[in-house]
Amino acid sequence: MRLPIETDRLLLRPHRTSDLDDLAQFRGDPEVVRYVPWPVRDRAATEETLQVKLTQTELVAHGQWLVLAVEVRSTGTVIGEVLLKWAADRQGEVGFALGRDHQGQGYAAEAATAMLRLGFDELGFHRISAVCIEENVASARLLARLGMRQEARLVDNVFFKGAWATQLVFAMLEDEWRAPR
Ligand SMILES: CC(C)(COP(=O)(O)OP(=O)(O)OC[C@H]1O[C@@H](n2cnc3c(N)ncnc32)[C@H](O)[C@@H]1OP(=O)(O)O)[C@@H](O)C(=O)NCCC(=O)NCCS
């Protein structure tokens, strides 16, 4: 796996300690964290999680997460993060989060597509999945736009931030990735 990954507008790269200011911006936004499993984090808590991210730079064993900073190439600003988990034998799981100011511009789709490419073309994955809370319409729309199929709707499957929540499971197979779209 060769990092960083360059796309048209983005650089997907391992985190650096100097990313703290940019990270604290979106990790402290209640709207951004509403449907993700972490709480609103202040600067100190963001710094703690950044220490972990600094180590999540490889995908060589099952259970590992690769967590990359999403940097806009033209400005050098880190606007979010994109994740790929090596979930099981030749299977991955993808995830993403962007700061509110940078949503609605196709950046998440650009970053997530690069992670699908990494999983299927470089790591030889057979299946990549993603899970989102049903109310997270932006995420479900993005997953569908990426060409992932909704495979399941798991009713009240998770106790999430104080209430039972329904999860949608999306997935794509290597054949679907390679099929002309
Ligand atoms: C989920 C999330 C990453 C989706 O981000 P997003 O910005 O909506 O997704 P995209 O990057 O695909 O952008 C799509 C939008 O940009 C628009 N767009 C503008 N310029 C574009 C371009 N050059 N290319 C593609 N789309 C473009 C599209 O029309 C689309 O708008 P629409 O949603 O109104 O139809 C974002 O909502 C987020 O970070 N949420 C908080 C964290 C979270 O919930 N993560 C997911 C947990 S499962």
Coordinates of C-alpha atoms and ligand atoms in Angstrom, one line a residue:
M1 CA 0.0 0.0 0.0
R2 CA 1.4 3.3 -1.1
L3 CA 0.6 6.4 0.9
P4 CA -0.3 9.2 0.5
I5 CA -3.2 8.6 -1.9
E6 CA -3.8 11.5 -4.3
T7 CA -7.1 12.2 -5.9
D8 CA -8.2 15.1 -8.1
R9 CA -8.6 17.5 -5.2
L10 CA -7.5 15.6 -2.1
L11 CA -4.5 14.1 -0.4
L12 CA -5.4 11.1 1.9
R13 CA -2.5 10.7 4.2
P14 CA -1.6 9.5 7.7
H15 CA -2.3 12.0 10.5
R16 CA 0.3 14.3 11.9
T17 CA 0.5 16.0 15.3
S18 CA 0.1 19.4 13.5
D19 CA -3.4 18.3 12.4
L20 CA -4.8 19.0 15.8
D21 CA -6.3 22.4 15.1
D22 CA -8.1 21.2 12.0
L23 CA -9.3 18.0 13.7
A24 CA -10.6 19.9 16.8
Q25 CA -12.8 22.0 14.4
F26 CA -14.9 19.2 13.2
R27 CA -14.7 16.8 16.1
G28 CA -16.1 19.4 18.4
D29 CA -19.2 20.0 16.2
P30 CA -22.3 18.2 17.5
E31 CA -23.8 18.0 14.0
V32 CA -20.8 16.2 12.6
V33 CA -20.7 13.6 15.4
R34 CA -24.4 13.1 15.7
Y35 CA -24.5 9.8 13.9
V36 CA -21.0 8.5 14.6
P37 CA -20.0 6.5 17.6
W38 CA -17.9 9.1 19.3
P39 CA -19.0 12.0 21.4
V40 CA -18.3 15.8 20.9
R41 CA -14.7 16.2 21.8
D42 CA -12.9 19.2 23.1
R43 CA -9.3 20.0 22.1
A44 CA -7.7 17.8 24.8
A45 CA -9.9 14.8 24.0
T46 CA -9.2 15.3 20.3
E47 CA -5.5 15.3 21.0
E48 CA -5.8 12.0 22.8
T49 CA -7.6 10.4 19.9
L50 CA -5.0 12.0 17.5
Q51 CA -2.3 10.0 19.4
V52 CA -4.2 6.8 18.3
K53 CA -4.7 8.0 14.7
L54 CA -1.0 8.5 14.4
T55 CA -0.6 4.7 14.8
Q56 CA -3.4 3.7 12.4
T57 CA -1.4 3.9 9.3
E58 CA -1.2 0.3 8.1
L59 CA -3.5 -2.5 7.0
V60 CA -1.6 -5.7 7.4
A61 CA -3.8 -7.7 9.8
H62 CA -7.5 -8.5 10.4
G63 CA -9.1 -6.1 12.8
Q64 CA -6.8 -3.1 11.9
W65 CA -8.2 0.3 10.9
L66 CA -6.4 2.5 8.4
V67 CA -7.4 6.1 9.4
L68 CA -6.4 8.8 6.9
A69 CA -6.6 12.5 7.1
V70 CA -8.5 14.1 4.2
E71 CA -6.5 17.1 3.1
V72 CA -7.6 19.6 0.4
R73 CA -4.6 19.8 -1.8
S74 CA -5.1 23.4 -2.8
T75 CA -5.2 24.7 0.8
G76 CA -3.5 22.1 2.9
T77 CA -6.5 22.1 5.3
V78 CA -7.6 18.8 6.9
I79 CA -11.3 18.7 6.4
G80 CA -12.1 15.2 7.7
E81 CA -11.1 11.6 7.8
V82 CA -11.7 8.4 5.9
L83 CA -11.3 4.9 7.3
L84 CA -10.9 1.4 6.0
K85 CA -11.0 -1.6 8.3
W86 CA -9.7 -5.0 7.4
A87 CA -12.8 -6.6 8.9
A88 CA -12.3 -10.3 8.0
D89 CA -10.7 -12.5 5.3
R90 CA -10.7 -10.3 2.2
Q91 CA -13.4 -8.1 3.6
G92 CA -13.3 -4.4 4.5
E93 CA -15.4 -1.8 6.0
V94 CA -15.4 1.8 5.0
G95 CA -16.2 5.0 7.0
F96 CA -15.9 8.8 6.7
A97 CA -16.6 12.1 8.4
L98 CA -16.2 15.6 7.1
G99 CA -16.4 19.0 8.7
R100 CA -19.7 20.8 8.0
D101 CA -18.2 23.5 5.9
H102 CA -16.8 21.0 3.5
Q103 CA -19.8 18.8 3.0
G104 CA -21.9 19.0 -0.2
Q105 CA -18.9 19.4 -2.5
G106 CA -18.3 15.8 -3.4
Y107 CA -15.2 15.5 -1.2
A108 CA -16.5 12.5 0.8
A109 CA -17.4 10.6 -2.4
E110 CA -13.9 11.4 -3.8
A111 CA -12.2 10.1 -0.6
A112 CA -14.4 7.1 -0.2
T113 CA -14.0 6.0 -3.8
A114 CA -10.2 6.1 -3.2
M115 CA -10.6 3.8 -0.2
L116 CA -12.8 1.4 -2.3
R117 CA -10.0 1.4 -4.9
L118 CA -7.4 0.7 -2.2
G119 CA -9.5 -2.2 -0.8
F120 CA -10.4 -3.8 -4.1
D121 CA -7.5 -3.0 -6.4
E122 CA -4.5 -3.0 -4.0
L123 CA -5.5 -5.2 -1.1
G124 CA -7.6 -7.7 -3.1
F125 CA -10.7 -7.5 -0.9
H126 CA -13.8 -9.4 -2.1
R127 CA -16.4 -7.4 -0.2
I128 CA -16.5 -3.9 1.4
S129 CA -19.3 -2.9 3.6
A130 CA -20.5 0.2 5.5
V131 CA -23.0 0.7 8.2
C132 CA -25.0 3.9 9.0
I133 CA -27.8 5.0 11.2
E134 CA -31.0 5.2 9.2
E135 CA -31.6 8.9 10.0
N136 CA -28.1 9.7 8.6
V137 CA -29.5 10.5 5.2
A138 CA -26.3 12.2 3.9
S139 CA -24.4 9.0 4.6
A140 CA -26.9 6.6 3.1
R141 CA -27.1 8.8 0.0
L142 CA -23.4 8.8 -0.4
L143 CA -23.1 5.0 0.0
A144 CA -25.8 4.5 -2.7
R145 CA -24.0 7.1 -4.9
L146 CA -20.8 5.1 -4.5
G147 CA -22.6 2.1 -6.0
M148 CA -23.0 0.2 -2.8
R149 CA -26.1 -1.9 -2.4
Q150 CA -28.3 -1.7 0.7
E151 CA -28.3 -5.2 2.0
A152 CA -30.0 -4.9 5.3
R153 CA -32.1 -2.7 7.5
L154 CA -31.5 -3.8 11.1
V155 CA -34.4 -2.5 13.2
D156 CA -33.4 -1.1 16.6
N157 CA -30.2 -3.0 16.3
V158 CA -28.1 -0.7 18.4
F159 CA -28.5 1.5 21.5
F160 CA -27.0 4.7 20.1
K161 CA -26.5 7.9 22.1
G162 CA -29.3 7.2 24.4
A163 CA -31.9 5.6 22.1
W164 CA -32.5 2.5 20.1
A165 CA -31.5 3.1 16.5
T166 CA -32.0 1.3 13.2
Q167 CA -28.9 0.6 11.1
L168 CA -28.6 0.2 7.3
V169 CA -25.9 -2.1 6.0
F170 CA -24.5 -1.4 2.5
A171 CA -21.9 -3.4 0.6
M172 CA -20.1 -3.8 -2.7
L173 CA -18.4 -6.9 -4.1
E174 CA -15.2 -6.9 -6.2
D175 CA -17.2 -7.8 -9.3
E176 CA -19.5 -4.9 -8.8
W177 CA -16.5 -2.6 -8.3
R178 CA -15.1 -3.8 -11.7
A179 CA -18.4 -3.7 -13.6
P180 CA -18.7 -0.7 -15.9
R181 CA -20.8 2.0 -14.3
Ligands
LIG1 C1 -21.7 11.4 5.5 C2 -20.9 12.6 4.9 C3 -19.4 12.3 4.8 C4 -21.5 12.9 3.5 O1 -20.8 14.0 2.9 P1 -21.3 14.7 1.6 O2 -20.5 16.0 1.5 O3 -22.8 14.8 1.7 O4 -21.0 13.7 0.5 P2 -20.3 14.0 -0.9 O5 -18.9 14.3 -0.8 O6 -20.6 12.8 -1.7 O7 -21.0 15.2 -1.5 C5 -22.3 15.0 -2.1 C6 -22.9 16.3 -2.4 O8 -22.0 17.3 -2.9 C7 -22.5 17.7 -4.2 N1 -21.4 18.1 -5.0 C8 -20.9 19.3 -5.2 N2 -19.8 19.3 -6.0 C9 -19.5 18.0 -6.3 C10 -18.5 17.4 -7.0 N3 -17.6 18.0 -7.6 N4 -18.6 16.0 -7.1 C11 -19.6 15.3 -6.5 N5 -20.5 15.9 -5.8 C12 -20.5 17.2 -5.7 C13 -23.4 16.6 -4.7 O9 -24.4 17.1 -5.6 C14 -24.0 16.2 -3.4 O10 -25.0 17.1 -3.0 P3 -26.5 16.5 -2.4 O11 -26.1 15.6 -1.3 O12 -27.2 17.7 -2.0 O13 -27.0 15.8 -3.6 C15 -21.1 13.9 5.7 O14 -22.5 14.1 5.8 C16 -20.5 13.8 7.1 O15 -19.3 13.9 7.3 N6 -21.4 13.6 8.1 C17 -20.9 13.5 9.5 C18 -20.2 12.2 9.8 C19 -21.0 11.0 9.5 O16 -22.1 10.9 9.8 N7 -20.3 10.0 8.9 C20 -20.9 8.8 8.4 C21 -21.1 7.8 9.5 S1 -21.9 6.4 8.9

